[in-house]
Tab-separated table of C-alpha atoms in Angstrom:
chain	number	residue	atom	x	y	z
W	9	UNK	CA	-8.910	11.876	23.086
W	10	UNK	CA	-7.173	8.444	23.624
W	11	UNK	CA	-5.333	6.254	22.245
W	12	UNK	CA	-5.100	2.496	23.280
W	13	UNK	CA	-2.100	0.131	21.763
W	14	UNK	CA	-1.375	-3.141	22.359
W	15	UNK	CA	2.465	-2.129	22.469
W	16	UNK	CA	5.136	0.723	21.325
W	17	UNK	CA	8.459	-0.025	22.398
W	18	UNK	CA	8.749	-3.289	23.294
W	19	UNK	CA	7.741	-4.980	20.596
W	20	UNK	CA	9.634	-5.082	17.001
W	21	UNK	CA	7.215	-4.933	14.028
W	22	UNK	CA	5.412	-3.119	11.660
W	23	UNK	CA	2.380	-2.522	13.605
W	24	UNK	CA	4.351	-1.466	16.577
W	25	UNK	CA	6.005	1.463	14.103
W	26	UNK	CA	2.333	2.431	13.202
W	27	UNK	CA	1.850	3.122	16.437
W	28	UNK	CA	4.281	5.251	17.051
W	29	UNK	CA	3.854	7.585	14.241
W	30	UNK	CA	0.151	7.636	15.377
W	31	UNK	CA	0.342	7.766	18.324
W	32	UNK	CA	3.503	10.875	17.840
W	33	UNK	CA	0.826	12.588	15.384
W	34	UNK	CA	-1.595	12.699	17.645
W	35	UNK	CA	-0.272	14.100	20.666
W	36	UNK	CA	0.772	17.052	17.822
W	37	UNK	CA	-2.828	17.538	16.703
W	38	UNK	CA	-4.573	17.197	19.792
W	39	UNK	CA	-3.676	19.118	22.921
W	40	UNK	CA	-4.479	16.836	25.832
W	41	UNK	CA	-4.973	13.701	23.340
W	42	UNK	CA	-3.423	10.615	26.257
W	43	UNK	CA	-1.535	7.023	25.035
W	44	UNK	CA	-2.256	4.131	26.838
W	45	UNK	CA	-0.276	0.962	26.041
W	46	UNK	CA	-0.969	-2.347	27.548
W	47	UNK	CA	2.653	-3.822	27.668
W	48	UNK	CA	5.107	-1.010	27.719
W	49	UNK	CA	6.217	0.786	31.192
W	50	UNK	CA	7.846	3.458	30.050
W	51	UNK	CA	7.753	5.557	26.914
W	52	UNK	CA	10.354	7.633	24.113
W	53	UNK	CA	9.962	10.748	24.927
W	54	UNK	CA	10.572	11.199	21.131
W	55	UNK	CA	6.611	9.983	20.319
W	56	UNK	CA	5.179	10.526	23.579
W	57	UNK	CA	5.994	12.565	26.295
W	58	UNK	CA	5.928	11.278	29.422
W	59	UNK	CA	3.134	13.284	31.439
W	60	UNK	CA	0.895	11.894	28.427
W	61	UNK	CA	1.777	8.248	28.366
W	62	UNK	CA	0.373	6.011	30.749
W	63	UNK	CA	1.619	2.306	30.773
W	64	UNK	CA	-0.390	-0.981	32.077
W	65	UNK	CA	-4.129	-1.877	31.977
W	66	UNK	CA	-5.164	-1.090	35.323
W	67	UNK	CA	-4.917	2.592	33.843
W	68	UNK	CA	-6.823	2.522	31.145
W	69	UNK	CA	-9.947	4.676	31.052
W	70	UNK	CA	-13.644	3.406	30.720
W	71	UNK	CA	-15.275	7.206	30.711
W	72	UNK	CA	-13.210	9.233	28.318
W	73	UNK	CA	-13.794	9.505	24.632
W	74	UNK	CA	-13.159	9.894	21.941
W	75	UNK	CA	-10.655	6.640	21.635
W	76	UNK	CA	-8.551	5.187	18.977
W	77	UNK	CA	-7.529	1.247	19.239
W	78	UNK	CA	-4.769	0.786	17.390
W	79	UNK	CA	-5.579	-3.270	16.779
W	80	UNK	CA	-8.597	-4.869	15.965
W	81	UNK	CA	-8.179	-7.524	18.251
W	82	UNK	CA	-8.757	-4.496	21.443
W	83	UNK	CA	-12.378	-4.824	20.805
W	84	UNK	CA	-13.264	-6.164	24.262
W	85	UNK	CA	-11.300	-2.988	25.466
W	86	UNK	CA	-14.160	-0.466	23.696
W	87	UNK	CA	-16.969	-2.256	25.132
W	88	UNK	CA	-16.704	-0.611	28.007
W	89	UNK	CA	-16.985	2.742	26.089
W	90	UNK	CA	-19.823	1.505	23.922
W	91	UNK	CA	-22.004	0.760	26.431
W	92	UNK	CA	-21.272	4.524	27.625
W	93	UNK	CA	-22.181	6.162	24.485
W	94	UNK	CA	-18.642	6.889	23.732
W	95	UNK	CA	-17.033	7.176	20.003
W	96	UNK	CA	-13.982	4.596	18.843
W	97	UNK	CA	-12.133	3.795	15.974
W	98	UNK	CA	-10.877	1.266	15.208
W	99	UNK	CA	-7.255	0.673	13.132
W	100	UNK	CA	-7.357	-1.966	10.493
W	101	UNK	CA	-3.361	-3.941	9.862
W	102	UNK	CA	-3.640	-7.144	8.327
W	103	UNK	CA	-4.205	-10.525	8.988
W	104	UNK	CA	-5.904	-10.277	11.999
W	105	UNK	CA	-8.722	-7.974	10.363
W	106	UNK	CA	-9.001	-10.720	7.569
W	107	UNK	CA	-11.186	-12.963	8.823
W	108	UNK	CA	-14.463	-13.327	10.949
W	109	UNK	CA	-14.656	-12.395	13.997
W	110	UNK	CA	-17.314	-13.694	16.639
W	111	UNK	CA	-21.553	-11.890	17.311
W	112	UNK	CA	-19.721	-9.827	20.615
W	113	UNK	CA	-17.098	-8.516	18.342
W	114	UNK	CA	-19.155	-7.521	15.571
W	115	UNK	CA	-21.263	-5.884	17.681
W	116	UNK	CA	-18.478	-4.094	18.553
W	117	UNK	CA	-17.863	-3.257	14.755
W	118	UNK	CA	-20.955	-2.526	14.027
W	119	UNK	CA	-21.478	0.454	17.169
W	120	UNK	CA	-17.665	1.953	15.917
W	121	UNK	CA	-17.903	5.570	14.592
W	122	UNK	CA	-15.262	4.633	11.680
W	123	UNK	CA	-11.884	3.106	10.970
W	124	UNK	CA	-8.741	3.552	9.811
W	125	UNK	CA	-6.914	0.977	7.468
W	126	UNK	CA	-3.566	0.567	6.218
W	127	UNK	CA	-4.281	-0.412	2.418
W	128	UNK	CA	-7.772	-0.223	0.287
W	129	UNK	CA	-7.255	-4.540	0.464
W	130	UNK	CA	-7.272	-5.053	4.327
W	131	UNK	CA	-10.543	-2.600	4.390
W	132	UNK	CA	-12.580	-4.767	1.870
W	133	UNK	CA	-11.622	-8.049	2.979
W	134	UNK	CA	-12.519	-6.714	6.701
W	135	UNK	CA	-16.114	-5.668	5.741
W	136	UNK	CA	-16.812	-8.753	3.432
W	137	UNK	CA	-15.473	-11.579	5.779
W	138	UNK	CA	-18.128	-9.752	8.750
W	139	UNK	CA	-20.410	-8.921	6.539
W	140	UNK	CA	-20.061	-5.059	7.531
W	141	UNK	CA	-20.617	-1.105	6.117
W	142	UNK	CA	-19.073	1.106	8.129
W	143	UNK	CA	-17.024	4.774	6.950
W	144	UNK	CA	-13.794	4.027	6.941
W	145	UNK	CA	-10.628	6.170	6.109
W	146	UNK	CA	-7.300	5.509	4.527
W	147	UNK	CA	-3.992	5.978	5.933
W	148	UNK	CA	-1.151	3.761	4.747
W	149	UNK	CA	1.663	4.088	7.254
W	150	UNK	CA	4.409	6.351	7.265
W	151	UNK	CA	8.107	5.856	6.838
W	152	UNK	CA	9.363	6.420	10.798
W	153	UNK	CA	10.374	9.755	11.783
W	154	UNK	CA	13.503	8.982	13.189
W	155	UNK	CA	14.512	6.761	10.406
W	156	UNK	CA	17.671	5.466	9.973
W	157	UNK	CA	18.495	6.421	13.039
W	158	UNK	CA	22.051	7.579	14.321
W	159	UNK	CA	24.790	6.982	11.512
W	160	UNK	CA	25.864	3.554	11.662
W	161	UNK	CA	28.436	1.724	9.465
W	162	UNK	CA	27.417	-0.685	6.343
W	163	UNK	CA	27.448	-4.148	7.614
W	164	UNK	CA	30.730	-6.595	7.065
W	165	UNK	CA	29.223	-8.521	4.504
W	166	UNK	CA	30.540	-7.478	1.099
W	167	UNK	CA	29.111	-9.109	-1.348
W	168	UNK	CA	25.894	-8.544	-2.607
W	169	UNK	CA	22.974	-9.361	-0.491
W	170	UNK	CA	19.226	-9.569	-0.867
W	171	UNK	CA	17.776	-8.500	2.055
W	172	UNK	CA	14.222	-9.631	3.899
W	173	UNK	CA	13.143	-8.060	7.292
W	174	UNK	CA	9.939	-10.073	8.769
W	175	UNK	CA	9.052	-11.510	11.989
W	176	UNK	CA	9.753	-15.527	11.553
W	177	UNK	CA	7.050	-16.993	13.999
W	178	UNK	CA	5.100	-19.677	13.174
W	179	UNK	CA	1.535	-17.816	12.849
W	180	UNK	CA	3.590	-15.889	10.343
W	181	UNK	CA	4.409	-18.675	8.333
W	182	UNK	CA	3.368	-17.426	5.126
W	183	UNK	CA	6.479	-14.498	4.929
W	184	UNK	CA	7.864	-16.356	2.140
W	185	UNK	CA	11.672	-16.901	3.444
W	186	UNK	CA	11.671	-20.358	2.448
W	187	UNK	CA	10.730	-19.204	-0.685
W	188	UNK	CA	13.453	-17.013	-0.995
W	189	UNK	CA	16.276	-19.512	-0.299
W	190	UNK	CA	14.727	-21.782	-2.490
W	191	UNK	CA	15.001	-18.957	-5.492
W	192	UNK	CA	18.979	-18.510	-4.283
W	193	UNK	CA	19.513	-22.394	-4.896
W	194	UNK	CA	18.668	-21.777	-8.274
W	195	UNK	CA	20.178	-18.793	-8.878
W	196	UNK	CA	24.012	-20.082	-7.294
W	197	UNK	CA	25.545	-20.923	-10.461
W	198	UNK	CA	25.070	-17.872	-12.045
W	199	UNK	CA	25.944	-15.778	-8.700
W	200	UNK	CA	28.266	-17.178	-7.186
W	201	UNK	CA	28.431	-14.466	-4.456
W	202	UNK	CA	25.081	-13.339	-3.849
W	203	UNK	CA	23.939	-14.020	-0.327
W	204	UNK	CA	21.193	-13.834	1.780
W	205	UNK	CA	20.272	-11.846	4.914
W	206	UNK	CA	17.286	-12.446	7.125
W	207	UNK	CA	16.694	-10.260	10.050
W	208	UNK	CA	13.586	-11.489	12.560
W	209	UNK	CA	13.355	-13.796	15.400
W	210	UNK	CA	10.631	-16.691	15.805
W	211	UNK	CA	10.686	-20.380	16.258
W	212	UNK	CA	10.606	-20.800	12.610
W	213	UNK	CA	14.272	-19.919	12.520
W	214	UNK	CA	15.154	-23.753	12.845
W	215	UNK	CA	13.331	-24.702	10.006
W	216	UNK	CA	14.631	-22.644	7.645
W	217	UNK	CA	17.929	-22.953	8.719
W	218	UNK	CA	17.763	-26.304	8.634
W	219	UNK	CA	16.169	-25.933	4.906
W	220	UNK	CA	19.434	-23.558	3.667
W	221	UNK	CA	21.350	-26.874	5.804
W	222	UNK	CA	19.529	-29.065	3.385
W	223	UNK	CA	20.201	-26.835	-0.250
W	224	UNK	CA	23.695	-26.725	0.700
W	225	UNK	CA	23.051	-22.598	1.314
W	226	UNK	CA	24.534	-23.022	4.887
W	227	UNK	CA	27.255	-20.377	4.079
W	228	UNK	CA	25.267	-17.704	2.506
W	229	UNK	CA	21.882	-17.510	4.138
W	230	UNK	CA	22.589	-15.296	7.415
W	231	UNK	CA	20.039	-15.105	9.742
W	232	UNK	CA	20.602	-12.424	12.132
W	233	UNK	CA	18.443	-12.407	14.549
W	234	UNK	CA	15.513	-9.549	15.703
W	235	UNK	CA	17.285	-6.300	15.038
W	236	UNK	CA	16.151	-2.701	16.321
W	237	UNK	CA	18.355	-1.177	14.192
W	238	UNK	CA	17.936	-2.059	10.444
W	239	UNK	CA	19.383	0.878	8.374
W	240	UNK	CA	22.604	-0.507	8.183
W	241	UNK	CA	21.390	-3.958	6.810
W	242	UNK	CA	19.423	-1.450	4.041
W	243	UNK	CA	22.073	0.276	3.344
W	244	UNK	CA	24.173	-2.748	2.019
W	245	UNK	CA	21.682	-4.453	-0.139
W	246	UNK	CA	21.332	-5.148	-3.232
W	247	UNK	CA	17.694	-5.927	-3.474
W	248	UNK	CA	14.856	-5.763	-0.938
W	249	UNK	CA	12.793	-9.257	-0.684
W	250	UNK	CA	9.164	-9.781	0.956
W	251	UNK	CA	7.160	-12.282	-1.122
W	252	UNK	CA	4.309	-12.784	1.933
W	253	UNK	CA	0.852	-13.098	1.135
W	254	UNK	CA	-0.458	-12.164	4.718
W	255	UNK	CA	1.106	-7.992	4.907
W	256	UNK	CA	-1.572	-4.978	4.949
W	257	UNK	CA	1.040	-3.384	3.720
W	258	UNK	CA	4.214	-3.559	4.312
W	259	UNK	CA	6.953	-0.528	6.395
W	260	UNK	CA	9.633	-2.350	5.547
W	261	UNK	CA	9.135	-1.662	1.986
W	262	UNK	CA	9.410	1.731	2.986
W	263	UNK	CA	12.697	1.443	4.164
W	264	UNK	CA	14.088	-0.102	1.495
W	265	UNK	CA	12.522	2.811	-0.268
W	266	UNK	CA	14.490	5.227	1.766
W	267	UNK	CA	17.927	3.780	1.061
W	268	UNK	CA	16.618	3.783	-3.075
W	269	UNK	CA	16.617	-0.290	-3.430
W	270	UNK	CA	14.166	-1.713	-5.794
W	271	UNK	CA	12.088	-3.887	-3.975
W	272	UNK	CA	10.257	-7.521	-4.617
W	273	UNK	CA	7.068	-8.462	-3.418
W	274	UNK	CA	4.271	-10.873	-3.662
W	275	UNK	CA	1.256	-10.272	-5.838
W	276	UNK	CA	-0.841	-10.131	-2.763
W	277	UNK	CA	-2.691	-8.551	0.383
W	278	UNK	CA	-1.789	-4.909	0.380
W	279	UNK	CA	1.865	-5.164	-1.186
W	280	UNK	CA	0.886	-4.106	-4.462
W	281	UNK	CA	-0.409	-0.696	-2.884
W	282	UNK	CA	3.052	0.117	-2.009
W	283	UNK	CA	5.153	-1.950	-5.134
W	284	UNK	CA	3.829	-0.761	-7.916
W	285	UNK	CA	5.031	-3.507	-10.931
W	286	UNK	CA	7.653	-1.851	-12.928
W	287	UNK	CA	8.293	1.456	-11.079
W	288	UNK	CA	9.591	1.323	-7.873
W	289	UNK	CA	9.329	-2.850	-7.871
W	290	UNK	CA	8.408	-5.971	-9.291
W	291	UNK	CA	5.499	-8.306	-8.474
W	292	UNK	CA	5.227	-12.744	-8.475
W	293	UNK	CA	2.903	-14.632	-7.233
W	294	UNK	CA	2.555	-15.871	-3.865
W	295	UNK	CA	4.651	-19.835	-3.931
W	296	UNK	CA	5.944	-19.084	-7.172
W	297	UNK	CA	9.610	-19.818	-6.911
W	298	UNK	CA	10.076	-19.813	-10.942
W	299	UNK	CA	8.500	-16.218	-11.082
W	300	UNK	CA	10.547	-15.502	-8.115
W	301	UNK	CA	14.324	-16.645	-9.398
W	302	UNK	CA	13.616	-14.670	-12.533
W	303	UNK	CA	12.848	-11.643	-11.411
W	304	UNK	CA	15.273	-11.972	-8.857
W	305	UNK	CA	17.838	-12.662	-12.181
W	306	UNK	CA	16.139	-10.033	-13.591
W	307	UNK	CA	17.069	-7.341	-11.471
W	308	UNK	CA	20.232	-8.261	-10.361
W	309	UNK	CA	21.584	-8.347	-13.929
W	310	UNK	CA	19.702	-4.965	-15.400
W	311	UNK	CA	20.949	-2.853	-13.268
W	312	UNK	CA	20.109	0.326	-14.855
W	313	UNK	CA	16.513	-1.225	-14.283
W	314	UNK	CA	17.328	-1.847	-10.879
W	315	UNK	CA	18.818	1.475	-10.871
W	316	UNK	CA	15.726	3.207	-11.823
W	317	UNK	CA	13.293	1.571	-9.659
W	318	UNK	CA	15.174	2.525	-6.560
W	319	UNK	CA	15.211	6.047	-7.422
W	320	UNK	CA	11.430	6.097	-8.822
W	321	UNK	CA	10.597	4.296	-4.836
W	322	UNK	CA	12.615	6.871	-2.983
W	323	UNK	CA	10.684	9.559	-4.866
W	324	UNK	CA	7.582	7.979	-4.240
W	325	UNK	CA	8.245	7.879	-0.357
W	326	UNK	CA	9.337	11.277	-0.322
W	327	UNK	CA	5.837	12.404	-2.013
W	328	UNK	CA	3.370	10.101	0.084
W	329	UNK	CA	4.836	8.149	2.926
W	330	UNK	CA	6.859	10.817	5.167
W	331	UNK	CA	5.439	11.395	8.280
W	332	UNK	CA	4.361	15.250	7.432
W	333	UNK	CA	1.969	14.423	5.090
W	334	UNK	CA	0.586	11.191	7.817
W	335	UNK	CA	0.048	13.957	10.468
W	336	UNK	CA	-1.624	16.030	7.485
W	337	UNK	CA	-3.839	12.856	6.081
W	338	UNK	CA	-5.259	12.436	10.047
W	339	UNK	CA	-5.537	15.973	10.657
W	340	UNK	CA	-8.101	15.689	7.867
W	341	UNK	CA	-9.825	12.303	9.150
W	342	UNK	CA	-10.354	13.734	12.488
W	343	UNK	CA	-12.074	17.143	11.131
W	344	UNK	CA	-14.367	14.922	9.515
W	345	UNK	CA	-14.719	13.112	12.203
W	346	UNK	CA	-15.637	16.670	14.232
W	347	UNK	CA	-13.234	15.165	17.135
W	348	UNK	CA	-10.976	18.426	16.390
C-alpha cells in the first residue's frame, strides 16, 4: 500500500498535520505500507521511518496498489494507476473538494474505490458540485501525536489575548481575521487590555495590518508570523478565534481543545462538526461582526461559561479526536475496504 502527499514537513497547515497522522497510522497498520511526498526530501522519523519514505516525484510508483492520495487535487497522479486496474482513494479537506472539477478529473472520481473526508459537509458538497455517488468514509482528523511538543514557556504577552492560527494568503481570504479586528474595535472600551494574536504568514499580512493601522488597533493586534510551534501561543489565551467559512474542519480547534479554551467559530463548512454551539463553543455567522463582538463579550465576561466550555472541548478531544482512536477508525475503513 501507498500513500502519495503533496507535502509533510515542509509545509505548515492543517492538511499537512493530516498527513502526518495518516500517513504515521498507516505505516502502524500496514507492514510494508510506503509514503511518497512530492516536496519533502527528508522525513521525521517520528511518522515515517526512513527506509519507508521516499521523497520527490521521479519516485513515485505507477504499478503498485493499493494507493491513498492525500489531496484531491493528485488526481492526475492516479491516472496512471487507473488505467492499470489499480484501487485509490482519495482524501477529501476542504475547499479544494468544493467545487467542480473538469470531465478528466471526474473520470478520475468516478473509477476511485472510495474516499475519505474530514467532515460529513466537505463529503456532500464534493458529490453534489460533480454530480457524484461514490462510498465514502469518515475520518475527522486527529489532534497530533506529538502535541504540544517539548515544554515551552507561556508567551510574554500578559494580558488577555484571543488567539487565531490560519494561513493568511490571499486564496484564503475568507479566514475571517479582518473580521476579528473589526469585533476588537468595538469591544476596546469595555476591554481595555484585551489583545489580539495572529499566527500565519501570507501576503495578506499587509492588509490587515494596515486595517488594525487604520482602527487605531496598531498596538494590540500582533501578528506573529508562520509558527511551527503553537502550544505556547494556546497556552496563554483567553479565547480561541476562527470565524472562516472555507475550513473542512478545522485542527486548530483541536488545539485549543487540548489546552481547555472555549473556542469561536463560524456557522459554516465543517466547523460546526467540531464546535458544537453551547458546549465546547459558540457559533456566528460568517461576516457577522455584531454576532461576533457579542459573543466575543459574551465569553470573555461569563467566565464560568467560558470555564465550562473549555473543559466540556478538552473532554470531547480526549473521547474522539486522539490519535488512538484515528488509527482505530482506519483500521476499520481499510477492513472494509479488504486492503488489510
Amino acid at each position: 500500500m501507498i500513500l502519495c502527499v503533496p507535502s509533510l514537513f515542509s509545509e505548515v497547515s492543517g492538511e499537512a498535520a493530516y498527513a502526518r497522522s495518516l500517513a504515521r497510522a498507516l505505516v502502524e497498520l500496514v507492514p510494508g505500507a510506503e509514503v511518497f511526498s512530492l516536496k519533502d526530501r527528508v522525513t521525521d522519523e517520528r511518522y515515517v521511518p526512513a527506509g519507508r519514505f521516499f521523497p520527490g516525484r521521479r519516485s513515485f510508483p505507477v504499478l503498485r496498489a493499493p494507493a491513498i492520495f492525500s489531496r484531491i487535487t493528485l488526481w492526475p497522479w492516479a491516472l496512471p494507476l487507473l488505467l492499470r486496474g489499480k484501487e485509490v482513494v482519495f482524501v477529501l479537506h476542504g475547499v479544494e473538494a468544493w467545487r467542480r472539477y473538469p470531465p478528466p478529473a471526474r473520470w478520475v472520481f468516478r473509477k476511485a474505490r472510495a474516499f475519505l473526508s474530514v467532515s460529513r459537509y466537505t463529503a456532500e458538497r464534493f458529490f453534489r458540485e460533480n454530480t457524484l455517488s461514490r462510498p465514502w468514509y469518515l475520518l475527522p482528523p486527529t489532534l497530533d501525536p506529538f502535541f504540544p511538543g517539548d515544554p515551552a514557556p507561556s508567551v510574554s504577552i500578559k494580558c488577555p489575548y484571543l488567539l487565531t492560527v490560519a494561513r493568511l494568503s490571499k486564496d484564503a481570504s475568507y479566514k475571517g481575521v479582518d473580521l476579528v479586528i473589526r469585533a476588537l474595535y468595538e469591544l476596546q472600551m469595555d476591554f481595555p487590555t484585551l489583545q489580539y494574536v495572529v499566527i500565519g504568514g501570507g501576503d495578506l499580512l499587509s492588509r490587515y495590518r494596515r486595517l488594525s493601522e487604520e482602527l487605531g488597533l496598531r498596538h494590540r493586534v500582533h501578528f506573529l508570523g508562520e509558527r511551527r510551534e503553537v502550544a505556547p501561543f494556546f497556552r496563554g489565551a483567553t479565547l480561541f478565534v476562527l470565524v472562516s467559512r472555507g475550513e473542512g474542519f478545522g485542527i486548530s480547534f483541536l488545539e485549543a481543545m487540548y489546552f481547555r479554551k472555549p473556542v469561536v467559530g463560524a456557522s459554516a463548512g465543517g466547523i460546526p462538526e467540531v464546535v458544537r454551539q453551547g458546549v465546547n463553543g459558540l457559533l456566528v455567522p460568517y461576516g457577522d461582526i455584531e454576532a461576533l463582538t457579542s459573543v466575543l463579550r459574551r465569553l470573555l465576561t461569563q467566565e464560568e461559561e467560558a470555564w465550562r466550555m473549555g473543559e466540556n472541548g478538552h473532554r470531547i478531544l480526549r473521547e474522539e479526536y486522539v490519535f488512538p482512536r484515528f488509527r482505530e477508525k482506519l483500521r476499520q475503513i481499510l477492513r472494509e475496504l479488504e486492503w488489510v
